Each structure stands twice: as structure tokens, then as C-alpha cells.
Amino acid sequence: MVTTHSVRTIRVALPSAASVPVLRAETINSINACLSDYSLELAFATKVTDADLAVSTTINGLFDCAKAGFKGHFLVWTHEPRYNTSRNSIISVPHLSDKVHIMNVYTGDVFTTPLFYFPFTKLDIENSYGRAPGVFMGTYRSYFEEYTPSGEFVDLNIIRQNLALYLRDNLGFELYGPGYPKHLGVTEAGRTGDWQSIKRKILSRYSFNLALENTNTKYYVTEKIWNAIECGCVPIYFGGNSGIEEIISNRSFIDASQFESFEQIGDYIKSLGKADVKEYVRSGRKDWSMILKNFSPNNIRHERIRFFAAKIQMIFG
């Protein structure tokens, strides 16, 4: 006689259709394949009031569900370090009827590798030493709300912006982005149109690219360093706690975390000759080929889904 187990369906509410990247119609089957071992499955609720679980990238999104009459469990799931900064996997939030479960870059169950944003495409751009010195692409802000939990150094926003201005003034780097004071003469560039194609065209004109993240934490490695390598630039990156050296050589990027001042970074860049720049680019291309050979985007996506499924099992199992 075959024993069958009933499957419990967890109905999920989202504050908006694009609020949680892992929860899309095309990923539900993969999530449910992981949940099948626990006799659980996910389905999207037709009404918020019918849902068992509300999932959002922000606490505010959960408030939207609560205002609509939701009475179940809450989960914040985000890969953006500033959307949620909790270091705890479960927190209490005033005015929400249940505790909030957290999955973010600090709880360690969102990224399992620095390759999450790696594009897994073949390289087709070679470096030319005759390029302009360097470039930074990013928004200028006159004020940053600094994030340093328990004195831990993770916030790179101020360092990134000030280093960009230093390299502009002392090494001739060019800046692209909105919000800069007019007297700096910065070229306005925003995420409009086919932004990735526009960005590649810009990067391919420069030898160096300042590619620091806004936050330095384990495995939070976005497209910035990969875009630089892809376009034949030498990335100036902040290794620190990112885990980037688990994947690529320290000869594939200039690690800003290893210098004590902007002046030291600038002097080091000035000291590099044509052969040095070519070696950085060659090393980056070699690492890129190694990644394509040894890693699979499907496996990385599966790990992401597996962690999400484990959280669902923990909440409802």
C-alpha cells in the first residue's frame, strides 16, 4: 500500500507584482520542487486577506499588506543592502500583528557566492592602453545616511563619492551621473533607454573604472566589477569583506581596501605602465573564462531558491 502525504498550500501576498524578484510565476515551480520534501507548496493568493504569508523587499511593503487586512506571517526578502539593515532573522515591528522574518544580505541567506550578478556571457572587448584615464558612473548626493552597525565598517557611499572626486581632480578621471554641482561639469547620465548598452559604450573608452559598491558585506558583489572587466577596464574595487577574492585574482582589480588614503590609491594608479595595465586586463579575462568553465548560473539560481524554500519550511514546517 502506497502512503501519500497531503500537501499544504501556502498562499502568498505581494504588495506589488515586482516587489520580490525571487517570487515570479516562472520560479514558483522551482521553489515548490524544493518544498515538496516538506509537503509544502506556494501559490499566489487572489486576495491579500486570503494569504498565509506576505512577502516584500521592505517593511513598508508589509505595512501595505497589513492595511489591506492581511493577518498571516510576514517575510522581508531583499538583496539590496539598504532596503533592510537588520542583522536578525526574526524581528518585532510595531503595528504588525506577527513577527517579521528577515532574509537580507546581512543574515547570510540571500547570497551564497560573489557570482550572483555575474552575466555569464563571453567577452568580446579587448583593452586599448590609449584610452582616457578613468571613469566613475554614479549619482552625486550632498548627504548620506551612514550605515555602520555596531561600529562595523560596511558603508562605502561617502568613500566612493569622495574617491571619485579625488581621482577626477588629480588623475583626470571623468564622472557620469545625475546630481553633481554644475561647476564640476559632470556629464549627466541616468538609467534610461538600453542602459547596459550605454554603460558598455562609455566604459569601453577608459582604462580604469571606479567600481565600488555602496556597501561592503559578504558576497554583495554587483554588476559593477563585472561590467568593468567585460569592457576591458581595470576595476578599482573595495574587496574588504565582499569575498571577491574567492572567485578572482587580486591581480584582476585594484583593491581600494588595501590602501590607507586616496593619495596612495592615486599614486599607485599613476605608477602603472602599459604592461601593468595589460596584465590586470589579461588576469581579469582569464578569471572570466575560468568562471564560465567552472560555474553554472542555474546552480547559483537554485541555491537562491533553496535558501528561500528553507525559510518557508522554517516558518510553516
PDB file of N, CA and C in Angstrom, residues 191-286:
ATOM      1  N   ARG A 191      19.810  55.987 -15.796  1.00  0.00           N
ATOM      2  CA  ARG A 191      19.410  54.659 -16.263  1.00  0.00           C
ATOM      3  C   ARG A 191      18.191  54.768 -17.176  1.00  0.00           C
ATOM      4  N   THR A 192      18.422  55.320 -18.357  1.00  0.00           N
ATOM      5  CA  THR A 192      17.337  55.470 -19.323  1.00  0.00           C
ATOM      6  C   THR A 192      17.664  54.664 -20.573  1.00  0.00           C
ATOM      7  N   GLY A 193      16.636  54.262 -21.311  1.00  0.00           N
ATOM      8  CA  GLY A 193      16.845  53.501 -22.530  1.00  0.00           C
ATOM      9  C   GLY A 193      17.527  52.175 -22.245  1.00  0.00           C
ATOM     10  N   ASP A 194      18.351  51.732 -23.183  1.00  0.00           N
ATOM     11  CA  ASP A 194      19.112  50.492 -23.012  1.00  0.00           C
ATOM     12  C   ASP A 194      20.359  50.819 -22.200  1.00  0.00           C
ATOM     13  N   TRP A 195      20.180  50.914 -20.873  1.00  0.00           N
ATOM     14  CA  TRP A 195      21.237  51.412 -20.010  1.00  0.00           C
ATOM     15  C   TRP A 195      22.493  50.558 -20.081  1.00  0.00           C
ATOM     16  N   GLN A 196      22.363  49.243 -20.133  1.00  0.00           N
ATOM     17  CA  GLN A 196      23.545  48.391 -20.157  1.00  0.00           C
ATOM     18  C   GLN A 196      24.379  48.633 -21.411  1.00  0.00           C
ATOM     19  N   SER A 197      23.742  48.824 -22.556  1.00  0.00           N
ATOM     20  CA  SER A 197      24.486  49.114 -23.788  1.00  0.00           C
ATOM     21  C   SER A 197      25.167  50.471 -23.701  1.00  0.00           C
ATOM     22  N   ILE A 198      24.448  51.456 -23.154  1.00  0.00           N
ATOM     23  CA  ILE A 198      25.031  52.788 -22.980  1.00  0.00           C
ATOM     24  C   ILE A 198      26.241  52.718 -22.056  1.00  0.00           C
ATOM     25  N   LYS A 199      26.097  51.977 -20.960  1.00  0.00           N
ATOM     26  CA  LYS A 199      27.184  51.863 -19.992  1.00  0.00           C
ATOM     27  C   LYS A 199      28.405  51.198 -20.616  1.00  0.00           C
ATOM     28  N   ARG A 200      28.203  50.152 -21.406  1.00  0.00           N
ATOM     29  CA  ARG A 200      29.329  49.471 -22.048  1.00  0.00           C
ATOM     30  C   ARG A 200      30.066  50.406 -23.004  1.00  0.00           C
ATOM     31  N   LYS A 201      29.326  51.197 -23.759  1.00  0.00           N
ATOM     32  CA  LYS A 201      29.962  52.130 -24.688  1.00  0.00           C
ATOM     33  C   LYS A 201      30.818  53.142 -23.938  1.00  0.00           C
ATOM     34  N   ILE A 202      30.305  53.612 -22.802  1.00  0.00           N
ATOM     35  CA  ILE A 202      31.072  54.578 -22.009  1.00  0.00           C
ATOM     36  C   ILE A 202      32.314  53.919 -21.422  1.00  0.00           C
ATOM     37  N   LEU A 203      32.145  52.773 -20.768  1.00  0.00           N
ATOM     38  CA  LEU A 203      33.272  52.110 -20.118  1.00  0.00           C
ATOM     39  C   LEU A 203      34.369  51.738 -21.107  1.00  0.00           C
ATOM     40  N   SER A 204      34.007  51.385 -22.320  1.00  0.00           N
ATOM     41  CA  SER A 204      34.998  50.936 -23.303  1.00  0.00           C
ATOM     42  C   SER A 204      35.938  52.052 -23.742  1.00  0.00           C
ATOM     43  N   ARG A 205      35.689  53.273 -23.293  1.00  0.00           N
ATOM     44  CA  ARG A 205      36.558  54.406 -23.648  1.00  0.00           C
ATOM     45  C   ARG A 205      37.627  54.686 -22.591  1.00  0.00           C
ATOM     46  N   TYR A 206      37.638  53.898 -21.499  1.00  0.00           N
ATOM     47  CA  TYR A 206      38.516  54.227 -20.370  1.00  0.00           C
ATOM     48  C   TYR A 206      39.377  53.031 -19.957  1.00  0.00           C
ATOM     49  N   SER A 207      40.532  53.352 -19.366  1.00  0.00           N
ATOM     50  CA  SER A 207      41.437  52.306 -18.881  1.00  0.00           C
ATOM     51  C   SER A 207      41.057  51.810 -17.497  1.00  0.00           C
ATOM     52  N   PHE A 208      40.542  52.704 -16.646  1.00  0.00           N
ATOM     53  CA  PHE A 208      40.187  52.346 -15.269  1.00  0.00           C
ATOM     54  C   PHE A 208      38.722  52.701 -15.004  1.00  0.00           C
ATOM     55  N   ASN A 209      38.112  51.917 -14.131  1.00  0.00           N
ATOM     56  CA  ASN A 209      36.727  52.187 -13.732  1.00  0.00           C
ATOM     57  C   ASN A 209      36.610  52.068 -12.221  1.00  0.00           C
ATOM     58  N   LEU A 210      36.215  53.171 -11.577  1.00  0.00           N
ATOM     59  CA  LEU A 210      35.934  53.135 -10.146  1.00  0.00           C
ATOM     60  C   LEU A 210      34.612  52.400  -9.955  1.00  0.00           C
ATOM     61  N   ALA A 211      34.673  51.214  -9.346  1.00  0.00           N
ATOM     62  CA  ALA A 211      33.521  50.298  -9.333  1.00  0.00           C
ATOM     63  C   ALA A 211      33.138  49.872  -7.920  1.00  0.00           C
ATOM     64  N   LEU A 212      33.334  50.762  -6.934  1.00  0.00           N
ATOM     65  CA  LEU A 212      32.986  50.412  -5.555  1.00  0.00           C
ATOM     66  C   LEU A 212      31.478  50.223  -5.400  1.00  0.00           C
ATOM     67  N   GLU A 213      31.096  49.294  -4.513  1.00  0.00           N
ATOM     68  CA  GLU A 213      29.692  49.125  -4.153  1.00  0.00           C
ATOM     69  C   GLU A 213      29.296  50.223  -3.167  1.00  0.00           C
ATOM     70  N   ASN A 214      28.006  50.281  -2.821  1.00  0.00           N
ATOM     71  CA  ASN A 214      27.594  51.201  -1.761  1.00  0.00           C
ATOM     72  C   ASN A 214      27.778  50.594  -0.380  1.00  0.00           C
ATOM     73  N   THR A 215      27.932  49.262  -0.336  1.00  0.00           N
ATOM     74  CA  THR A 215      28.036  48.542   0.932  1.00  0.00           C
ATOM     75  C   THR A 215      29.055  47.423   0.795  1.00  0.00           C
ATOM     76  N   ASN A 216      29.868  47.234   1.830  1.00  0.00           N
ATOM     77  CA  ASN A 216      30.853  46.156   1.829  1.00  0.00           C
ATOM     78  C   ASN A 216      30.418  45.075   2.804  1.00  0.00           C
ATOM     79  N   THR A 217      29.838  44.018   2.277  1.00  0.00           N
ATOM     80  CA  THR A 217      29.415  42.907   3.118  1.00  0.00           C
ATOM     81  C   THR A 217      29.516  41.620   2.318  1.00  0.00           C
ATOM     82  N   LYS A 218      29.490  40.490   3.005  1.00  0.00           N
ATOM     83  CA  LYS A 218      29.793  39.191   2.411  1.00  0.00           C
ATOM     84  C   LYS A 218      28.955  38.894   1.170  1.00  0.00           C
ATOM     85  N   TYR A 219      29.649  38.661   0.059  1.00  0.00           N
ATOM     86  CA  TYR A 219      29.074  38.224  -1.215  1.00  0.00           C
ATOM     87  C   TYR A 219      28.175  39.257  -1.889  1.00  0.00           C
ATOM     88  N   TYR A 220      28.157  40.491  -1.371  1.00  0.00           N
ATOM     89  CA  TYR A 220      27.424  41.531  -2.091  1.00  0.00           C
ATOM     90  C   TYR A 220      28.357  42.110  -3.149  1.00  0.00           C
ATOM     91  N   VAL A 221      28.359  41.477  -4.311  1.00  0.00           N
ATOM     92  CA  VAL A 221      29.197  41.863  -5.444  1.00  0.00           C
ATOM     93  C   VAL A 221      28.260  42.049  -6.633  1.00  0.00           C
ATOM     94  N   THR A 222      28.009  43.294  -7.001  1.00  0.00           N
ATOM     95  CA  THR A 222      27.032  43.556  -8.057  1.00  0.00           C
ATOM     96  C   THR A 222      27.699  43.550  -9.431  1.00  0.00           C
ATOM     97  N   GLU A 223      26.961  44.055 -10.420  1.00  0.00           N
ATOM     98  CA  GLU A 223      27.450  44.034 -11.798  1.00  0.00           C
ATOM     99  C   GLU A 223      28.622  44.980 -12.024  1.00  0.00           C
ATOM    100  N   LYS A 224      28.929  45.860 -11.062  1.00  0.00           N
ATOM    101  CA  LYS A 224      29.919  46.917 -11.291  1.00  0.00           C
ATOM    102  C   LYS A 224      31.286  46.370 -11.688  1.00  0.00           C
ATOM    103  N   ILE A 225      31.828  45.453 -10.903  1.00  0.00           N
ATOM    104  CA  ILE A 225      33.159  44.928 -11.215  1.00  0.00           C
ATOM    105  C   ILE A 225      33.126  44.091 -12.486  1.00  0.00           C
ATOM    106  N   TRP A 226      32.017  43.384 -12.707  1.00  0.00           N
ATOM    107  CA  TRP A 226      31.914  42.541 -13.905  1.00  0.00           C
ATOM    108  C   TRP A 226      31.794  43.400 -15.157  1.00  0.00           C
ATOM    109  N   ASN A 227      31.056  44.515 -15.087  1.00  0.00           N
ATOM    110  CA  ASN A 227      30.964  45.425 -16.227  1.00  0.00           C
ATOM    111  C   ASN A 227      32.334  45.968 -16.600  1.00  0.00           C
ATOM    112  N   ALA A 228      33.135  46.307 -15.588  1.00  0.00           N
ATOM    113  CA  ALA A 228      34.466  46.852 -15.848  1.00  0.00           C
ATOM    114  C   ALA A 228      35.344  45.831 -16.569  1.00  0.00           C
ATOM    115  N   ILE A 229      35.394  44.612 -16.043  1.00  0.00           N
ATOM    116  CA  ILE A 229      36.210  43.569 -16.669  1.00  0.00           C
ATOM    117  C   ILE A 229      35.707  43.272 -18.073  1.00  0.00           C
ATOM    118  N   GLU A 230      34.404  43.188 -18.227  1.00  0.00           N
ATOM    119  CA  GLU A 230      33.795  42.887 -19.523  1.00  0.00           C
ATOM    120  C   GLU A 230      34.189  43.915 -20.576  1.00  0.00           C
ATOM    121  N   CYS A 231      34.323  45.173 -20.159  1.00  0.00           N
ATOM    122  CA  CYS A 231      34.614  46.254 -21.102  1.00  0.00           C
ATOM    123  C   CYS A 231      36.100  46.568 -21.207  1.00  0.00           C
ATOM    124  N   GLY A 232      36.952  45.720 -20.649  1.00  0.00           N
ATOM    125  CA  GLY A 232      38.386  45.905 -20.779  1.00  0.00           C
ATOM    126  C   GLY A 232      38.970  46.964 -19.883  1.00  0.00           C
ATOM    127  N   CYS A 233      38.255  47.370 -18.833  1.00  0.00           N
ATOM    128  CA  CYS A 233      38.775  48.327 -17.850  1.00  0.00           C
ATOM    129  C   CYS A 233      39.474  47.583 -16.717  1.00  0.00           C
ATOM    130  N   VAL A 234      40.348  48.289 -16.023  1.00  0.00           N
ATOM    131  CA  VAL A 234      40.878  47.794 -14.754  1.00  0.00           C
ATOM    132  C   VAL A 234      39.928  48.280 -13.664  1.00  0.00           C
ATOM    133  N   PRO A 235      39.252  47.378 -12.949  1.00  0.00           N
ATOM    134  CA  PRO A 235      38.329  47.822 -11.901  1.00  0.00           C
ATOM    135  C   PRO A 235      39.087  48.313 -10.670  1.00  0.00           C
ATOM    136  N   ILE A 236      38.640  49.423 -10.114  1.00  0.00           N
ATOM    137  CA  ILE A 236      39.076  49.851  -8.786  1.00  0.00           C
ATOM    138  C   ILE A 236      37.930  49.473  -7.862  1.00  0.00           C
ATOM    139  N   TYR A 237      38.161  48.472  -7.032  1.00  0.00           N
ATOM    140  CA  TYR A 237      37.084  47.854  -6.262  1.00  0.00           C
ATOM    141  C   TYR A 237      37.484  47.838  -4.801  1.00  0.00           C
ATOM    142  N   PHE A 238      36.515  47.687  -3.918  1.00  0.00           N
ATOM    143  CA  PHE A 238      36.782  47.587  -2.482  1.00  0.00           C
ATOM    144  C   PHE A 238      36.534  46.143  -2.080  1.00  0.00           C
ATOM    145  N   GLY A 239      37.635  45.366  -1.981  1.00  0.00           N
ATOM    146  CA  GLY A 239      37.496  43.948  -1.661  1.00  0.00           C
ATOM    147  C   GLY A 239      36.943  43.723  -0.271  1.00  0.00           C
ATOM    148  N   GLY A 240      37.700  44.110   0.740  1.00  0.00           N
ATOM    149  CA  GLY A 240      37.235  44.026   2.121  1.00  0.00           C
ATOM    150  C   GLY A 240      36.589  42.700   2.445  1.00  0.00           C
ATOM    151  N   ASN A 241      35.340  42.754   2.919  1.00  0.00           N
ATOM    152  CA  ASN A 241      34.604  41.549   3.319  1.00  0.00           C
ATOM    153  C   ASN A 241      33.734  40.974   2.208  1.00  0.00           C
ATOM    154  N   SER A 242      33.907  41.425   0.972  1.00  0.00           N
ATOM    155  CA  SER A 242      32.993  41.040  -0.109  1.00  0.00           C
ATOM    156  C   SER A 242      33.126  39.587  -0.534  1.00  0.00           C
ATOM    157  N   GLY A 243      34.300  38.998  -0.329  1.00  0.00           N
ATOM    158  CA  GLY A 243      34.532  37.628  -0.782  1.00  0.00           C
ATOM    159  C   GLY A 243      34.920  37.538  -2.246  1.00  0.00           C
ATOM    160  N   ILE A 244      35.211  38.681  -2.892  1.00  0.00           N
ATOM    161  CA  ILE A 244      35.515  38.674  -4.318  1.00  0.00           C
ATOM    162  C   ILE A 244      36.756  37.841  -4.633  1.00  0.00           C
ATOM    163  N   GLU A 245      37.736  37.799  -3.709  1.00  0.00           N
ATOM    164  CA  GLU A 245      38.956  37.049  -3.983  1.00  0.00           C
ATOM    165  C   GLU A 245      38.764  35.542  -3.872  1.00  0.00           C
ATOM    166  N   GLU A 246      37.584  35.094  -3.474  1.00  0.00           N
ATOM    167  CA  GLU A 246      37.275  33.669  -3.565  1.00  0.00           C
ATOM    168  C   GLU A 246      37.072  33.249  -5.014  1.00  0.00           C
ATOM    169  N   ILE A 247      36.828  34.243  -5.878  1.00  0.00           N
ATOM    170  CA  ILE A 247      36.478  33.960  -7.265  1.00  0.00           C
ATOM    171  C   ILE A 247      37.527  34.457  -8.249  1.00  0.00           C
ATOM    172  N   ILE A 248      38.052  35.664  -8.043  1.00  0.00           N
ATOM    173  CA  ILE A 248      39.023  36.205  -8.986  1.00  0.00           C
ATOM    174  C   ILE A 248      40.302  36.611  -8.267  1.00  0.00           C
ATOM    175  N   SER A 249      41.374  36.674  -9.033  1.00  0.00           N
ATOM    176  CA  SER A 249      42.692  37.008  -8.502  1.00  0.00           C
ATOM    177  C   SER A 249      42.762  38.475  -8.084  1.00  0.00           C
ATOM    178  N   ASN A 250      43.614  38.752  -7.099  1.00  0.00           N
ATOM    179  CA  ASN A 250      43.818  40.150  -6.709  1.00  0.00           C
ATOM    180  C   ASN A 250      44.641  40.911  -7.745  1.00  0.00           C
ATOM    181  N   ARG A 251      45.036  40.234  -8.825  1.00  0.00           N
ATOM    182  CA  ARG A 251      45.697  40.907  -9.941  1.00  0.00           C
ATOM    183  C   ARG A 251      44.707  41.262 -11.047  1.00  0.00           C
ATOM    184  N   SER A 252      43.412  41.016 -10.775  1.00  0.00           N
ATOM    185  CA  SER A 252      42.380  41.357 -11.752  1.00  0.00           C
ATOM    186  C   SER A 252      41.678  42.666 -11.413  1.00  0.00           C
ATOM    187  N   PHE A 253      41.996  43.235 -10.249  1.00  0.00           N
ATOM    188  CA  PHE A 253      41.401  44.512  -9.850  1.00  0.00           C
ATOM    189  C   PHE A 253      42.320  45.207  -8.862  1.00  0.00           C
ATOM    190  N   ILE A 254      42.189  46.508  -8.760  1.00  0.00           N
ATOM    191  CA  ILE A 254      42.912  47.284  -7.754  1.00  0.00           C
ATOM    192  C   ILE A 254      42.034  47.339  -6.518  1.00  0.00           C
ATOM    193  N   ASP A 255      42.529  46.793  -5.423  1.00  0.00           N
ATOM    194  CA  ASP A 255      41.728  46.683  -4.201  1.00  0.00           C
ATOM    195  C   ASP A 255      41.901  47.931  -3.342  1.00  0.00           C
ATOM    196  N   ALA A 256      40.912  48.817  -3.391  1.00  0.00           N
ATOM    197  CA  ALA A 256      40.984  50.077  -2.646  1.00  0.00           C
ATOM    198  C   ALA A 256      41.043  49.857  -1.146  1.00  0.00           C
ATOM    199  N   SER A 257      40.579  48.704  -0.666  1.00  0.00           N
ATOM    200  CA  SER A 257      40.591  48.448   0.779  1.00  0.00           C
ATOM    201  C   SER A 257      42.000  48.234   1.315  1.00  0.00           C
ATOM    202  N   GLN A 258      42.973  48.037   0.422  1.00  0.00           N
ATOM    203  CA  GLN A 258      44.346  47.781   0.845  1.00  0.00           C
ATOM    204  C   GLN A 258      45.187  49.050   0.941  1.00  0.00           C
ATOM    205  N   PHE A 259      44.583  50.206   0.682  1.00  0.00           N
ATOM    206  CA  PHE A 259      45.306  51.474   0.738  1.00  0.00           C
ATOM    207  C   PHE A 259      44.800  52.307   1.910  1.00  0.00           C
ATOM    208  N   GLU A 260      45.689  53.117   2.472  1.00  0.00           N
ATOM    209  CA  GLU A 260      45.339  53.911   3.646  1.00  0.00           C
ATOM    210  C   GLU A 260      44.788  55.286   3.300  1.00  0.00           C
ATOM    211  N   SER A 261      44.910  55.712   2.059  1.00  0.00           N
ATOM    212  CA  SER A 261      44.440  57.054   1.693  1.00  0.00           C
ATOM    213  C   SER A 261      44.134  57.110   0.206  1.00  0.00           C
ATOM    214  N   PHE A 262      43.371  58.125  -0.170  1.00  0.00           N
ATOM    215  CA  PHE A 262      43.115  58.358  -1.589  1.00  0.00           C
ATOM    216  C   PHE A 262      44.421  58.642  -2.320  1.00  0.00           C
ATOM    217  N   GLU A 263      45.328  59.346  -1.652  1.00  0.00           N
ATOM    218  CA  GLU A 263      46.602  59.682  -2.275  1.00  0.00           C
ATOM    219  C   GLU A 263      47.378  58.421  -2.640  1.00  0.00           C
ATOM    220  N   GLN A 264      47.355  57.418  -1.757  1.00  0.00           N
ATOM    221  CA  GLN A 264      48.054  56.167  -2.053  1.00  0.00           C
ATOM    222  C   GLN A 264      47.439  55.459  -3.260  1.00  0.00           C
ATOM    223  N   ILE A 265      46.122  55.484  -3.336  1.00  0.00           N
ATOM    224  CA  ILE A 265      45.459  54.873  -4.491  1.00  0.00           C
ATOM    225  C   ILE A 265      45.862  55.602  -5.770  1.00  0.00           C
ATOM    226  N   GLY A 266      45.808  56.939  -5.715  1.00  0.00           N
ATOM    227  CA  GLY A 266      46.180  57.727  -6.884  1.00  0.00           C
ATOM    228  C   GLY A 266      47.619  57.496  -7.300  1.00  0.00           C
ATOM    229  N   ASP A 267      48.531  57.477  -6.335  1.00  0.00           N
ATOM    230  CA  ASP A 267      49.947  57.258  -6.650  1.00  0.00           C
ATOM    231  C   ASP A 267      50.161  55.882  -7.271  1.00  0.00           C
ATOM    232  N   TYR A 268      49.430  54.886  -6.779  1.00  0.00           N
ATOM    233  CA  TYR A 268      49.589  53.538  -7.332  1.00  0.00           C
ATOM    234  C   TYR A 268      49.114  53.500  -8.782  1.00  0.00           C
ATOM    235  N   ILE A 269      47.975  54.114  -9.050  1.00  0.00           N
ATOM    236  CA  ILE A 269      47.468  54.131 -10.425  1.00  0.00           C
ATOM    237  C   ILE A 269      48.453  54.848 -11.347  1.00  0.00           C
ATOM    238  N   LYS A 270      49.017  55.969 -10.864  1.00  0.00           N
ATOM    239  CA  LYS A 270      49.993  56.710 -11.665  1.00  0.00           C
ATOM    240  C   LYS A 270      51.232  55.875 -11.968  1.00  0.00           C
ATOM    241  N   SER A 271      51.572  54.973 -11.055  1.00  0.00           N
ATOM    242  CA  SER A 271      52.796  54.182 -11.222  1.00  0.00           C
ATOM    243  C   SER A 271      52.652  53.063 -12.246  1.00  0.00           C
ATOM    244  N   LEU A 272      51.430  52.763 -12.651  1.00  0.00           N
ATOM    245  CA  LEU A 272      51.205  51.639 -13.558  1.00  0.00           C
ATOM    246  C   LEU A 272      51.541  52.022 -14.994  1.00  0.00           C
ATOM    247  N   GLY A 273      52.364  51.208 -15.621  1.00  0.00           N
ATOM    248  CA  GLY A 273      52.690  51.414 -17.024  1.00  0.00           C
ATOM    249  C   GLY A 273      51.801  50.597 -17.935  1.00  0.00           C
ATOM    250  N   LYS A 274      52.082  50.662 -19.226  1.00  0.00           N
ATOM    251  CA  LYS A 274      51.270  49.955 -20.217  1.00  0.00           C
ATOM    252  C   LYS A 274      51.222  48.463 -19.943  1.00  0.00           C
ATOM    253  N   ALA A 275      52.366  47.884 -19.619  1.00  0.00           N
ATOM    254  CA  ALA A 275      52.419  46.438 -19.370  1.00  0.00           C
ATOM    255  C   ALA A 275      51.615  46.060 -18.130  1.00  0.00           C
ATOM    256  N   ASP A 276      51.644  46.920 -17.107  1.00  0.00           N
ATOM    257  CA  ASP A 276      50.889  46.642 -15.874  1.00  0.00           C
ATOM    258  C   ASP A 276      49.385  46.634 -16.142  1.00  0.00           C
ATOM    259  N   VAL A 277      48.928  47.635 -16.894  1.00  0.00           N
ATOM    260  CA  VAL A 277      47.501  47.713 -17.220  1.00  0.00           C
ATOM    261  C   VAL A 277      47.078  46.486 -18.023  1.00  0.00           C
ATOM    262  N   LYS A 278      47.888  46.119 -19.002  1.00  0.00           N
ATOM    263  CA  LYS A 278      47.565  44.935 -19.809  1.00  0.00           C
ATOM    264  C   LYS A 278      47.501  43.683 -18.952  1.00  0.00           C
ATOM    265  N   GLU A 279      48.371  43.587 -17.951  1.00  0.00           N
ATOM    266  CA  GLU A 279      48.372  42.404 -17.086  1.00  0.00           C
ATOM    267  C   GLU A 279      47.105  42.339 -16.243  1.00  0.00           C
ATOM    268  N   TYR A 280      46.656  43.476 -15.719  1.00  0.00           N
ATOM    269  CA  TYR A 280      45.382  43.492 -14.982  1.00  0.00           C
ATOM    270  C   TYR A 280      44.237  43.014 -15.878  1.00  0.00           C
ATOM    271  N   VAL A 281      44.201  43.549 -17.099  1.00  0.00           N
ATOM    272  CA  VAL A 281      43.129  43.179 -18.023  1.00  0.00           C
ATOM    273  C   VAL A 281      43.231  41.703 -18.400  1.00  0.00           C
ATOM    274  N   ARG A 282      44.443  41.238 -18.677  1.00  0.00           N
ATOM    275  CA  ARG A 282      44.635  39.822 -19.026  1.00  0.00           C
ATOM    276  C   ARG A 282      44.187  38.922 -17.889  1.00  0.00           C
ATOM    277  N   SER A 283      44.539  39.284 -16.652  1.00  0.00           N
ATOM    278  CA  SER A 283      44.148  38.484 -15.493  1.00  0.00           C
ATOM    279  C   SER A 283      42.629  38.453 -15.334  1.00  0.00           C
ATOM    280  N   GLY A 284      41.991  39.608 -15.546  1.00  0.00           N
ATOM    281  CA  GLY A 284      40.538  39.653 -15.448  1.00  0.00           C
ATOM    282  C   GLY A 284      39.863  38.775 -16.486  1.00  0.00           C
ATOM    283  N   ARG A 285      40.385  38.796 -17.705  1.00  0.00           N
ATOM    284  CA  ARG A 285      39.812  37.963 -18.772  1.00  0.00           C
ATOM    285  C   ARG A 285      40.036  36.478 -18.484  1.00  0.00           C
ATOM    286  N   LYS A 286      41.186  36.154 -17.927  1.00  0.00           N
ATOM    287  CA  LYS A 286      41.468  34.762 -17.558  1.00  0.00           C
ATOM    288  C   LYS A 286      40.494  34.291 -16.483  1.00  0.00           C
TER     289      LYS A 286
END
